Amino acid sequence: MNLSQPGIGPEASGSLPGCGPHGPGHVEKGSPERAGLRPRVDKALAGFLATQRTRLLEIDPALGEVADTVAAFVLGGGKRLRPAFAYWGFRGAGGVDSDEVVAAVAALEFVQASALIHDDLMDRSDTRRGEPSVHRRFEARHAGAGWRGSAAGFGDSAAVLLGDLALVWSDELLHGCGLPLADLARARPVFDQMRTEVTVGQYLDVLTQATADTSLERAGKVARFKSAKYTVERPLLLGAALAGGGAEVFAAYAAFGLPLGEAFQLRDDVLGVFGDPAQTGKPAGDDLREGKRTYLVAAAFAALDEAARAELDAGLGDPALDDVGVHRLRAIIRDCDALAATEKRIDTLMDEALAALRQAPIEDEAREVLFALAEAATRRSV
């Protein structure tokens, strides 16, 4: 992967915040934190959530726990990559900064919250960012209160409904952000298509696990629709639509955003198998226990002999897989060069994305930050 270009990219613009030569807290020229975006997104989310909490309490005091759980989930972590790509997509297309556009792109965090809450439920994950997942939180609430019925069933039901509520609130925040209706009308088709794609991408992921499809073609399609498009490409296009960008800008953002989004998902797949739980907030080997049929796993199946393939297949999706089993499956994947092949694929996708970004007809300031965002998205440990 080559991030360099004279005057453009992380080499020219500096490291991520706190890592550059000027010391902790310094925001470098090309940093994703430029324009104070993250605290502004958090402020928009917090204000919206406070209003929603008041509304829910007016319905019933019991809904305070619902409001608090969604607020804790949305405000308690996350990289804010999707709002960042949307905002700088907007600025790159000639859009002028405002609190209203920050509120608009912040709506993407509710789409992300919905997807993660539902994903944790489908994967039976116990934790998210080192905290109990939503279904586990409500399961514990039921058990602790000694309520009737199944505690697990109550937790599952709550997670479905809270995930749905987050998706509803994404709509409400976008359309109440204060931008002109004409701008929102241009953005609406992108927003709708993005939410459809991530939902059907999740279904394809579930289907792939159920059918044990190990093809690279299917793994790539799941990566594109479950994550790649809605992490990078669609947010960029949403920002371009809000700014009234032309066809050339849309084409350039698609050429940059889709391969970068795929590289982001492949990095996520690698972390799901080889990541440090202290960094990821998820138990070691969770993706193996869940039987995720990722590009990494598909590359392993393509490279292994029959005996090793059978061993990998037997361990995938085993919820009782212990640390010894996780270590063994990791070794199988690494030793057949599937990990190296996946890292090479990430580099290839990044080269393709960055070549498109260099040629994109967008504002130079946005180009610099998008280079830094690309680095942050694919060279991460969490």
mmCIF file of C-alpha atoms in Angstrom:
data_model
loop_
_atom_site.group_PDB
_atom_site.id
_atom_site.type_symbol
_atom_site.label_atom_id
_atom_site.label_comp_id
_atom_site.label_asym_id
_atom_site.label_seq_id
_atom_site.Cartn_x
_atom_site.Cartn_y
_atom_site.Cartn_z
ATOM 1 C CA MET A 1 0.000 0.000 0.000
ATOM 2 C CA ASN A 2 1.345 3.446 -0.905
ATOM 3 C CA LEU A 3 -0.183 6.385 0.926
ATOM 4 C CA SER A 4 2.323 8.913 -0.332
ATOM 5 C CA GLN A 5 1.747 11.784 -2.709
ATOM 6 C CA PRO A 6 3.611 15.090 -2.661
ATOM 7 C CA GLY A 7 1.737 17.402 -0.303
ATOM 8 C CA ILE A 8 -1.120 14.959 0.261
ATOM 9 C CA GLY A 9 -1.722 12.069 2.613
ATOM 10 C CA PRO A 10 -0.626 11.169 6.136
ATOM 11 C CA GLU A 11 3.085 11.541 5.375
ATOM 12 C CA ALA A 12 2.528 15.163 4.436
ATOM 13 C CA SER A 13 -0.201 15.981 6.892
ATOM 14 C CA GLY A 14 0.860 14.252 10.091
ATOM 15 C CA SER A 15 -0.264 11.458 12.343
ATOM 16 C CA LEU A 16 -3.467 10.885 14.215
ATOM 17 C CA PRO A 17 -4.203 13.068 17.275
ATOM 18 C CA GLY A 18 -1.844 12.530 20.174
ATOM 19 C CA CYS A 19 0.691 10.617 18.041
ATOM 20 C CA GLY A 20 2.372 13.409 16.089
ATOM 21 C CA PRO A 21 5.554 15.350 16.697
ATOM 22 C CA HIS A 22 3.790 18.189 18.477
ATOM 23 C CA GLY A 23 2.688 16.074 21.448
ATOM 24 C CA PRO A 24 -0.587 14.773 22.887
ATOM 25 C CA GLY A 25 -3.736 16.581 21.903
ATOM 26 C CA HIS A 26 -2.273 18.333 18.865
ATOM 27 C CA VAL A 27 -4.544 18.043 15.832
ATOM 28 C CA GLU A 28 -2.480 17.603 12.695
ATOM 29 C CA LYS A 29 -3.295 19.142 9.344
ATOM 30 C CA GLY A 30 -4.801 15.991 7.843
ATOM 31 C CA SER A 31 -6.313 14.565 11.020
ATOM 32 C CA PRO A 32 -9.821 13.063 11.072
ATOM 33 C CA GLU A 33 -10.380 15.306 14.137
ATOM 34 C CA ARG A 34 -10.056 18.436 12.029
ATOM 35 C CA ALA A 35 -12.956 20.906 12.381
ATOM 36 C CA GLY A 36 -13.568 19.567 15.901
ATOM 37 C CA LEU A 37 -15.900 17.056 14.316
ATOM 38 C CA ARG A 38 -16.039 14.324 16.935
ATOM 39 C CA PRO A 39 -17.082 16.530 19.909
ATOM 40 C CA ARG A 40 -19.586 18.300 17.673
ATOM 41 C CA VAL A 41 -21.098 14.974 16.593
ATOM 42 C CA ASP A 42 -21.227 13.860 20.244
ATOM 43 C CA LYS A 43 -22.920 17.124 21.223
ATOM 44 C CA ALA A 44 -25.556 16.707 18.516
ATOM 45 C CA LEU A 45 -26.208 13.118 19.605
ATOM 46 C CA ALA A 46 -26.386 14.014 23.288
ATOM 47 C CA GLY A 47 -28.836 16.841 22.690
ATOM 48 C CA PHE A 48 -31.079 14.653 20.548
ATOM 49 C CA LEU A 49 -30.972 11.792 23.071
ATOM 50 C CA ALA A 50 -31.861 14.135 25.946
ATOM 51 C CA THR A 51 -34.963 15.243 24.039
ATOM 52 C CA GLN A 52 -35.927 11.657 23.284
ATOM 53 C CA ARG A 53 -35.494 10.676 26.942
ATOM 54 C CA THR A 54 -37.970 13.374 27.984
ATOM 55 C CA ARG A 55 -40.448 12.129 25.397
ATOM 56 C CA LEU A 56 -40.142 8.515 26.544
ATOM 57 C CA LEU A 57 -40.564 9.423 30.219
ATOM 58 C CA GLU A 58 -43.773 11.231 29.330
ATOM 59 C CA ILE A 59 -45.075 7.917 27.986
ATOM 60 C CA ASP A 60 -44.004 5.813 30.971
ATOM 61 C CA PRO A 61 -41.275 6.054 33.649
ATOM 62 C CA ALA A 62 -40.214 2.472 32.795
ATOM 63 C CA LEU A 63 -38.899 3.758 29.457
ATOM 64 C CA GLY A 64 -36.125 5.645 31.227
ATOM 65 C CA GLU A 65 -34.073 2.463 31.102
ATOM 66 C CA VAL A 66 -34.642 2.204 27.361
ATOM 67 C CA ALA A 67 -33.521 5.799 26.821
ATOM 68 C CA ASP A 68 -30.503 5.375 29.096
ATOM 69 C CA THR A 69 -29.412 2.156 27.399
ATOM 70 C CA VAL A 70 -29.538 3.638 23.895
ATOM 71 C CA ALA A 71 -27.733 6.750 25.105
ATOM 72 C CA ALA A 72 -25.005 4.720 26.801
ATOM 73 C CA PHE A 73 -24.592 2.587 23.680
ATOM 74 C CA VAL A 74 -24.415 5.535 21.279
ATOM 75 C CA LEU A 75 -22.348 7.893 23.430
ATOM 76 C CA GLY A 76 -20.154 5.303 25.140
ATOM 77 C CA GLY A 77 -17.725 4.623 22.335
ATOM 78 C CA GLY A 78 -17.242 4.187 18.611
ATOM 79 C CA LYS A 79 -14.887 5.767 16.117
ATOM 80 C CA ARG A 80 -17.445 8.089 14.476
ATOM 81 C CA LEU A 81 -16.012 7.061 11.102
ATOM 82 C CA ARG A 82 -19.323 7.204 9.259
ATOM 83 C CA PRO A 83 -20.158 10.780 10.260
ATOM 84 C CA ALA A 84 -16.559 11.736 9.447
ATOM 85 C CA PHE A 85 -16.744 10.289 5.935
ATOM 86 C CA ALA A 86 -20.133 11.937 5.375
ATOM 87 C CA TYR A 87 -18.984 15.313 6.680
ATOM 88 C CA TRP A 88 -15.782 15.382 4.639
ATOM 89 C CA GLY A 89 -17.681 14.054 1.642
ATOM 90 C CA PHE A 90 -19.916 17.093 2.084
ATOM 91 C CA ARG A 91 -16.983 19.484 2.432
ATOM 92 C CA GLY A 92 -15.154 17.896 -0.486
ATOM 93 C CA ALA A 93 -18.183 18.517 -2.700
ATOM 94 C CA GLY A 94 -18.150 22.216 -1.806
ATOM 95 C CA GLY A 95 -20.456 22.185 1.215
ATOM 96 C CA VAL A 96 -20.088 24.885 3.873
ATOM 97 C CA ASP A 97 -19.665 23.837 7.504
ATOM 98 C CA SER A 98 -22.614 24.262 9.875
ATOM 99 C CA ASP A 99 -24.026 22.700 13.028
ATOM 100 C CA GLU A 100 -26.972 21.543 10.946
ATOM 101 C CA VAL A 101 -24.826 19.403 8.652
ATOM 102 C CA VAL A 102 -23.011 17.956 11.680
ATOM 103 C CA ALA A 103 -26.395 16.926 13.108
ATOM 104 C CA ALA A 104 -27.319 15.385 9.751
ATOM 105 C CA VAL A 105 -24.216 13.201 9.559
ATOM 106 C CA ALA A 106 -24.563 12.293 13.249
ATOM 107 C CA ALA A 107 -27.728 10.407 12.258
ATOM 108 C CA LEU A 108 -25.431 7.712 10.846
ATOM 109 C CA GLU A 109 -24.461 6.773 14.405
ATOM 110 C CA PHE A 110 -28.019 5.587 15.035
ATOM 111 C CA VAL A 111 -27.879 3.393 11.935
ATOM 112 C CA GLN A 112 -24.636 1.974 13.294
ATOM 113 C CA ALA A 113 -26.138 1.453 16.768
ATOM 114 C CA SER A 114 -29.097 -0.401 15.283
ATOM 115 C CA ALA A 115 -26.837 -2.682 13.262
ATOM 116 C CA LEU A 116 -24.558 -3.446 16.223
ATOM 117 C CA ILE A 117 -27.383 -4.139 18.690
ATOM 118 C CA HIS A 118 -28.987 -6.562 16.251
ATOM 119 C CA ASP A 119 -25.629 -8.053 15.247
ATOM 120 C CA ASP A 120 -24.742 -8.802 18.874
ATOM 121 C CA LEU A 121 -28.096 -10.501 19.332
ATOM 122 C CA MET A 122 -27.757 -12.631 16.205
ATOM 123 C CA ASP A 123 -24.199 -13.584 17.148
ATOM 124 C CA ARG A 124 -25.151 -14.222 20.808
ATOM 125 C CA SER A 125 -22.278 -11.907 21.796
ATOM 126 C CA ASP A 126 -21.914 -11.277 25.517
ATOM 127 C CA THR A 127 -20.048 -7.990 25.258
ATOM 128 C CA ARG A 128 -19.628 -4.896 23.134
ATOM 129 C CA ARG A 129 -16.718 -2.500 23.782
ATOM 130 C CA GLY A 130 -16.005 -4.345 27.001
ATOM 131 C CA GLU A 131 -19.558 -3.846 28.357
ATOM 132 C CA PRO A 132 -22.533 -6.238 28.379
ATOM 133 C CA SER A 133 -24.326 -6.336 25.026
ATOM 134 C CA VAL A 134 -27.862 -4.937 25.036
ATOM 135 C CA HIS A 135 -29.635 -8.299 25.106
ATOM 136 C CA ARG A 136 -27.413 -9.457 27.969
ATOM 137 C CA ARG A 137 -28.058 -6.228 29.876
ATOM 138 C CA PHE A 138 -31.831 -6.682 29.734
ATOM 139 C CA GLU A 139 -31.558 -10.398 30.411
ATOM 140 C CA ALA A 140 -29.690 -9.544 33.629
ATOM 141 C CA ARG A 141 -32.302 -6.895 34.476
ATOM 142 C CA HIS A 142 -35.074 -9.498 34.185
ATOM 143 C CA ALA A 143 -33.182 -12.081 36.229
ATOM 144 C CA GLY A 144 -32.210 -9.586 38.911
ATOM 145 C CA ALA A 145 -35.789 -8.369 39.344
ATOM 146 C CA GLY A 146 -37.200 -11.897 39.486
ATOM 147 C CA TRP A 147 -39.748 -11.228 36.760
ATOM 148 C CA ARG A 148 -41.831 -13.962 35.172
ATOM 149 C CA GLY A 149 -40.961 -15.832 32.002
ATOM 150 C CA SER A 150 -37.642 -16.309 30.272
ATOM 151 C CA ALA A 151 -34.922 -13.819 31.140
ATOM 152 C CA ALA A 152 -33.113 -14.633 27.870
ATOM 153 C CA GLY A 153 -36.300 -14.164 25.877
ATOM 154 C CA PHE A 154 -36.897 -10.783 27.514
ATOM 155 C CA GLY A 155 -33.352 -9.701 26.724
ATOM 156 C CA ASP A 156 -33.698 -10.782 23.098
ATOM 157 C CA SER A 157 -37.001 -8.943 22.694
ATOM 158 C CA ALA A 158 -35.587 -5.783 24.230
ATOM 159 C CA ALA A 159 -32.577 -5.849 21.898
ATOM 160 C CA VAL A 160 -34.786 -6.219 18.816
ATOM 161 C CA LEU A 161 -36.916 -3.277 19.886
ATOM 162 C CA LEU A 162 -34.036 -1.022 20.929
ATOM 163 C CA GLY A 163 -32.261 -1.729 17.660
ATOM 164 C CA ASP A 164 -35.443 -0.817 15.793
ATOM 165 C CA LEU A 165 -35.798 2.337 17.893
ATOM 166 C CA ALA A 166 -32.267 3.417 16.998
ATOM 167 C CA LEU A 167 -33.096 3.005 13.309
ATOM 168 C CA VAL A 168 -36.262 5.106 13.735
ATOM 169 C CA TRP A 169 -34.240 7.786 15.481
ATOM 170 C CA SER A 170 -31.742 7.895 12.616
ATOM 171 C CA ASP A 171 -34.571 9.108 10.402
ATOM 172 C CA GLU A 172 -35.788 11.601 12.968
ATOM 173 C CA LEU A 173 -32.378 13.167 13.556
ATOM 174 C CA LEU A 174 -31.597 13.451 9.846
ATOM 175 C CA HIS A 175 -34.886 15.109 8.991
ATOM 176 C CA GLY A 176 -34.898 17.350 12.048
ATOM 177 C CA CYS A 177 -31.307 18.539 11.600
ATOM 178 C CA GLY A 178 -32.348 21.949 10.263
ATOM 179 C CA LEU A 179 -30.945 21.720 6.744
ATOM 180 C CA PRO A 180 -33.135 22.956 3.866
ATOM 181 C CA LEU A 181 -35.715 20.443 2.664
ATOM 182 C CA ALA A 182 -34.224 20.511 -0.845
ATOM 183 C CA ASP A 183 -30.862 19.325 0.520
ATOM 184 C CA LEU A 184 -32.523 16.548 2.505
ATOM 185 C CA ALA A 185 -34.554 15.467 -0.519
ATOM 186 C CA ARG A 186 -31.341 14.963 -2.512
ATOM 187 C CA ALA A 187 -29.841 12.910 0.318
ATOM 188 C CA ARG A 188 -32.882 10.749 1.025
ATOM 189 C CA PRO A 189 -32.351 8.138 -1.739
ATOM 190 C CA VAL A 190 -28.750 7.571 -0.595
ATOM 191 C CA PHE A 191 -29.834 7.198 3.035
ATOM 192 C CA ASP A 192 -32.603 4.758 2.107
ATOM 193 C CA GLN A 193 -30.367 2.668 -0.135
ATOM 194 C CA MET A 194 -27.662 2.501 2.531
ATOM 195 C CA ARG A 195 -30.049 1.174 5.180
ATOM 196 C CA THR A 196 -31.478 -1.395 2.785
ATOM 197 C CA GLU A 197 -27.997 -2.581 1.809
ATOM 198 C CA VAL A 198 -26.726 -3.045 5.356
ATOM 199 C CA THR A 199 -29.888 -4.945 6.319
ATOM 200 C CA VAL A 200 -29.763 -7.382 3.415
ATOM 201 C CA GLY A 201 -26.006 -7.654 3.879
ATOM 202 C CA GLN A 202 -26.648 -8.822 7.439
ATOM 203 C CA TYR A 203 -29.090 -11.410 6.099
ATOM 204 C CA LEU A 204 -26.534 -12.663 3.577
ATOM 205 C CA ASP A 205 -24.052 -13.002 6.437
ATOM 206 C CA VAL A 206 -26.523 -15.123 8.424
ATOM 207 C CA LEU A 207 -27.358 -17.162 5.319
ATOM 208 C CA THR A 208 -23.683 -17.746 4.563
ATOM 209 C CA GLN A 209 -23.090 -19.127 8.059
ATOM 210 C CA ALA A 210 -26.154 -21.367 7.811
ATOM 211 C CA THR A 211 -25.188 -22.785 4.415
ATOM 212 C CA ALA A 212 -21.464 -22.990 5.292
ATOM 213 C CA ASP A 213 -20.600 -21.236 2.020
ATOM 214 C CA THR A 214 -16.819 -20.844 1.989
ATOM 215 C CA SER A 215 -16.379 -19.205 -1.423
ATOM 216 C CA LEU A 216 -14.346 -16.033 -1.761
ATOM 217 C CA GLU A 217 -17.078 -14.631 -4.014
ATOM 218 C CA ARG A 218 -19.733 -14.903 -1.298
ATOM 219 C CA ALA A 219 -17.378 -13.634 1.398
ATOM 220 C CA GLY A 220 -16.583 -10.594 -0.719
ATOM 221 C CA LYS A 221 -20.246 -9.860 -1.374
ATOM 222 C CA VAL A 222 -21.091 -10.058 2.342
ATOM 223 C CA ALA A 223 -18.181 -7.729 3.127
ATOM 224 C CA ARG A 224 -19.365 -5.205 0.539
ATOM 225 C CA PHE A 225 -23.006 -5.073 1.568
ATOM 226 C CA LYS A 226 -22.796 -5.746 5.293
ATOM 227 C CA SER A 227 -20.086 -3.186 5.953
ATOM 228 C CA ALA A 228 -18.136 -1.689 3.045
ATOM 229 C CA LYS A 229 -20.891 0.329 1.443
ATOM 230 C CA TYR A 230 -22.449 1.699 4.595
ATOM 231 C CA THR A 231 -19.150 2.419 6.344
ATOM 232 C CA VAL A 232 -17.489 4.510 3.645
ATOM 233 C CA GLU A 233 -19.132 4.716 0.226
ATOM 234 C CA ARG A 234 -22.699 5.617 1.221
ATOM 235 C CA PRO A 235 -21.663 8.145 3.895
ATOM 236 C CA LEU A 236 -19.448 9.881 1.314
ATOM 237 C CA LEU A 237 -22.308 9.913 -1.182
ATOM 238 C CA LEU A 238 -24.711 11.157 1.494
ATOM 239 C CA GLY A 239 -22.408 14.091 2.145
ATOM 240 C CA ALA A 240 -22.057 14.780 -1.576
ATOM 241 C CA ALA A 241 -25.843 14.728 -1.988
ATOM 242 C CA LEU A 242 -26.339 17.152 0.916
ATOM 243 C CA ALA A 243 -23.840 19.511 -0.738
ATOM 244 C CA GLY A 244 -25.385 19.185 -4.195
ATOM 245 C CA GLY A 245 -22.285 17.554 -5.688
ATOM 246 C CA GLY A 246 -22.183 16.637 -9.347
ATOM 247 C CA ALA A 247 -21.918 13.288 -11.108
ATOM 248 C CA GLU A 248 -18.108 13.414 -11.258
ATOM 249 C CA VAL A 249 -17.877 13.793 -7.486
ATOM 250 C CA PHE A 250 -20.283 10.899 -6.951
ATOM 251 C CA ALA A 251 -18.256 8.673 -9.292
ATOM 252 C CA ALA A 252 -14.991 9.594 -7.566
ATOM 253 C CA TYR A 253 -16.418 8.926 -4.107
ATOM 254 C CA ALA A 254 -17.715 5.522 -5.222
ATOM 255 C CA ALA A 255 -14.322 4.631 -6.717
ATOM 256 C CA PHE A 256 -12.605 5.621 -3.465
ATOM 257 C CA GLY A 257 -15.216 4.511 -0.944
ATOM 258 C CA LEU A 258 -16.082 0.980 -2.010
ATOM 259 C CA PRO A 259 -12.552 -0.508 -2.021
ATOM 260 C CA LEU A 260 -11.717 1.378 1.176
ATOM 261 C CA GLY A 261 -14.875 0.039 2.813
ATOM 262 C CA GLU A 262 -13.938 -3.503 1.798
ATOM 263 C CA ALA A 263 -10.454 -3.004 3.255
ATOM 264 C CA PHE A 264 -12.075 -1.754 6.483
ATOM 265 C CA GLN A 265 -14.197 -4.891 6.722
ATOM 266 C CA LEU A 266 -11.253 -7.178 6.012
ATOM 267 C CA ARG A 267 -9.344 -5.462 8.817
ATOM 268 C CA ASP A 268 -12.375 -6.101 11.037
ATOM 269 C CA ASP A 269 -12.291 -9.778 10.010
ATOM 270 C CA VAL A 270 -8.615 -10.057 10.933
ATOM 271 C CA LEU A 271 -9.246 -8.431 14.314
ATOM 272 C CA GLY A 272 -12.180 -10.769 14.901
ATOM 273 C CA VAL A 273 -9.783 -13.724 14.820
ATOM 274 C CA PHE A 274 -6.394 -12.304 15.803
ATOM 275 C CA GLY A 275 -7.315 -9.163 17.767
ATOM 276 C CA ASP A 276 -6.350 -8.523 21.381
ATOM 277 C CA PRO A 277 -9.488 -8.671 23.599
ATOM 278 C CA ALA A 278 -8.061 -5.843 25.718
ATOM 279 C CA GLN A 279 -8.164 -3.666 22.594
ATOM 280 C CA THR A 280 -11.258 -4.957 20.812
ATOM 281 C CA GLY A 281 -13.522 -5.342 23.863
ATOM 282 C CA LYS A 282 -14.611 -8.769 22.559
ATOM 283 C CA PRO A 283 -13.553 -12.214 23.792
ATOM 284 C CA ALA A 284 -10.687 -13.803 21.862
ATOM 285 C CA GLY A 285 -11.874 -15.922 18.942
ATOM 286 C CA ASP A 286 -15.511 -14.776 19.039
ATOM 287 C CA ASP A 287 -15.742 -14.756 15.227
ATOM 288 C CA LEU A 288 -14.536 -18.372 15.190
ATOM 289 C CA ARG A 289 -17.116 -19.465 17.765
ATOM 290 C CA GLU A 290 -19.822 -17.679 15.794
ATOM 291 C CA GLY A 291 -18.755 -19.431 12.584
ATOM 292 C CA LYS A 292 -18.162 -16.234 10.606
ATOM 293 C CA ARG A 293 -17.487 -17.094 6.953
ATOM 294 C CA THR A 294 -15.294 -14.092 6.256
ATOM 295 C CA TYR A 295 -12.824 -13.441 3.457
ATOM 296 C CA LEU A 296 -10.068 -14.539 5.851
ATOM 297 C CA VAL A 297 -11.793 -17.867 6.491
ATOM 298 C CA ALA A 298 -12.671 -18.326 2.812
ATOM 299 C CA ALA A 299 -9.008 -17.764 1.893
ATOM 300 C CA ALA A 300 -8.038 -20.443 4.398
ATOM 301 C CA PHE A 301 -10.512 -22.964 2.988
ATOM 302 C CA ALA A 302 -9.193 -22.284 -0.500
ATOM 303 C CA ALA A 303 -5.591 -22.935 0.572
ATOM 304 C CA LEU A 304 -5.935 -25.886 2.969
ATOM 305 C CA ASP A 305 -5.655 -29.591 2.259
ATOM 306 C CA GLU A 306 -8.612 -31.853 3.001
ATOM 307 C CA ALA A 307 -7.586 -32.786 6.561
ATOM 308 C CA ALA A 308 -6.870 -29.237 7.702
ATOM 309 C CA ARG A 309 -10.030 -27.985 5.989
ATOM 310 C CA ALA A 310 -12.073 -30.536 7.907
ATOM 311 C CA GLU A 311 -10.466 -29.452 11.199
ATOM 312 C CA LEU A 312 -11.179 -25.804 10.521
ATOM 313 C CA ASP A 313 -14.754 -26.588 9.485
ATOM 314 C CA ALA A 314 -15.324 -28.619 12.659
ATOM 315 C CA GLY A 315 -14.150 -25.788 14.910
ATOM 316 C CA LEU A 316 -15.993 -22.961 13.175
ATOM 317 C CA GLY A 317 -19.311 -22.186 14.814
ATOM 318 C CA ASP A 318 -18.587 -24.227 17.943
ATOM 319 C CA PRO A 319 -19.782 -22.057 20.869
ATOM 320 C CA ALA A 320 -17.788 -24.242 23.293
ATOM 321 C CA LEU A 321 -14.491 -23.601 21.494
ATOM 322 C CA ASP A 322 -11.921 -22.987 24.262
ATOM 323 C CA ASP A 323 -8.699 -20.969 24.180
ATOM 324 C CA VAL A 324 -6.702 -23.997 23.049
ATOM 325 C CA GLY A 325 -9.133 -24.517 20.163
ATOM 326 C CA VAL A 326 -8.982 -20.836 19.237
ATOM 327 C CA HIS A 327 -5.179 -20.980 19.210
ATOM 328 C CA ARG A 328 -5.250 -24.057 16.974
ATOM 329 C CA LEU A 329 -7.649 -22.523 14.437
ATOM 330 C CA ARG A 330 -5.592 -19.337 14.383
ATOM 331 C CA ALA A 331 -2.511 -21.412 13.602
ATOM 332 C CA ILE A 332 -4.295 -23.210 10.763
ATOM 333 C CA ILE A 333 -5.372 -19.901 9.229
ATOM 334 C CA ARG A 334 -1.959 -18.315 9.635
ATOM 335 C CA ASP A 335 0.116 -21.286 8.491
ATOM 336 C CA CYS A 336 -1.728 -21.699 5.187
ATOM 337 C CA ASP A 337 -0.965 -18.017 4.420
ATOM 338 C CA ALA A 338 -4.632 -16.978 4.539
ATOM 339 C CA LEU A 339 -3.740 -14.167 6.934
ATOM 340 C CA ALA A 340 -0.965 -12.981 4.622
ATOM 341 C CA ALA A 341 -3.331 -13.201 1.632
ATOM 342 C CA THR A 342 -5.923 -11.120 3.460
ATOM 343 C CA GLU A 343 -3.346 -8.491 4.402
ATOM 344 C CA LYS A 344 -2.242 -8.399 0.753
ATOM 345 C CA ARG A 345 -5.861 -7.945 -0.306
ATOM 346 C CA ILE A 346 -6.213 -5.048 2.140
ATOM 347 C CA ASP A 347 -3.154 -3.397 0.605
ATOM 348 C CA THR A 348 -4.473 -3.902 -2.929
ATOM 349 C CA LEU A 349 -7.837 -2.393 -2.034
ATOM 350 C CA MET A 350 -6.139 0.536 -0.321
ATOM 351 C CA ASP A 351 -3.961 1.229 -3.342
ATOM 352 C CA GLU A 352 -7.076 1.246 -5.539
ATOM 353 C CA ALA A 353 -8.952 3.538 -3.162
ATOM 354 C CA LEU A 354 -6.125 6.021 -2.727
ATOM 355 C CA ALA A 355 -5.438 6.204 -6.450
ATOM 356 C CA ALA A 356 -9.078 7.223 -6.926
ATOM 357 C CA LEU A 357 -8.851 9.773 -4.113
ATOM 358 C CA ARG A 358 -5.780 11.428 -5.643
ATOM 359 C CA GLN A 359 -7.706 12.028 -8.872
ATOM 360 C CA ALA A 360 -11.030 13.009 -7.265
ATOM 361 C CA PRO A 361 -12.347 16.463 -8.276
ATOM 362 C CA ILE A 362 -12.835 17.604 -4.667
ATOM 363 C CA GLU A 363 -11.566 20.290 -2.318
ATOM 364 C CA ASP A 364 -7.940 19.750 -1.244
ATOM 365 C CA GLU A 365 -8.677 20.170 2.464
ATOM 366 C CA ALA A 366 -11.182 17.322 2.334
ATOM 367 C CA ARG A 367 -8.782 15.183 0.304
ATOM 368 C CA GLU A 368 -6.121 15.521 3.017
ATOM 369 C CA VAL A 369 -8.511 14.459 5.768
ATOM 370 C CA LEU A 370 -9.883 11.571 3.697
ATOM 371 C CA PHE A 371 -6.321 10.240 3.343
ATOM 372 C CA ALA A 372 -5.997 10.301 7.130
ATOM 373 C CA LEU A 373 -9.403 8.672 7.571
ATOM 374 C CA ALA A 374 -8.393 5.898 5.189
ATOM 375 C CA GLU A 375 -5.339 5.208 7.317
ATOM 376 C CA ALA A 376 -7.371 5.286 10.537
ATOM 377 C CA ALA A 377 -9.953 2.891 9.109
ATOM 378 C CA THR A 378 -7.559 0.186 7.992
ATOM 379 C CA ARG A 379 -4.506 0.453 10.251
ATOM 380 C CA ARG A 380 -6.378 0.046 13.520
ATOM 381 C CA SER A 381 -6.253 -2.361 16.439
ATOM 382 C CA VAL A 382 -9.934 -1.965 17.466
#
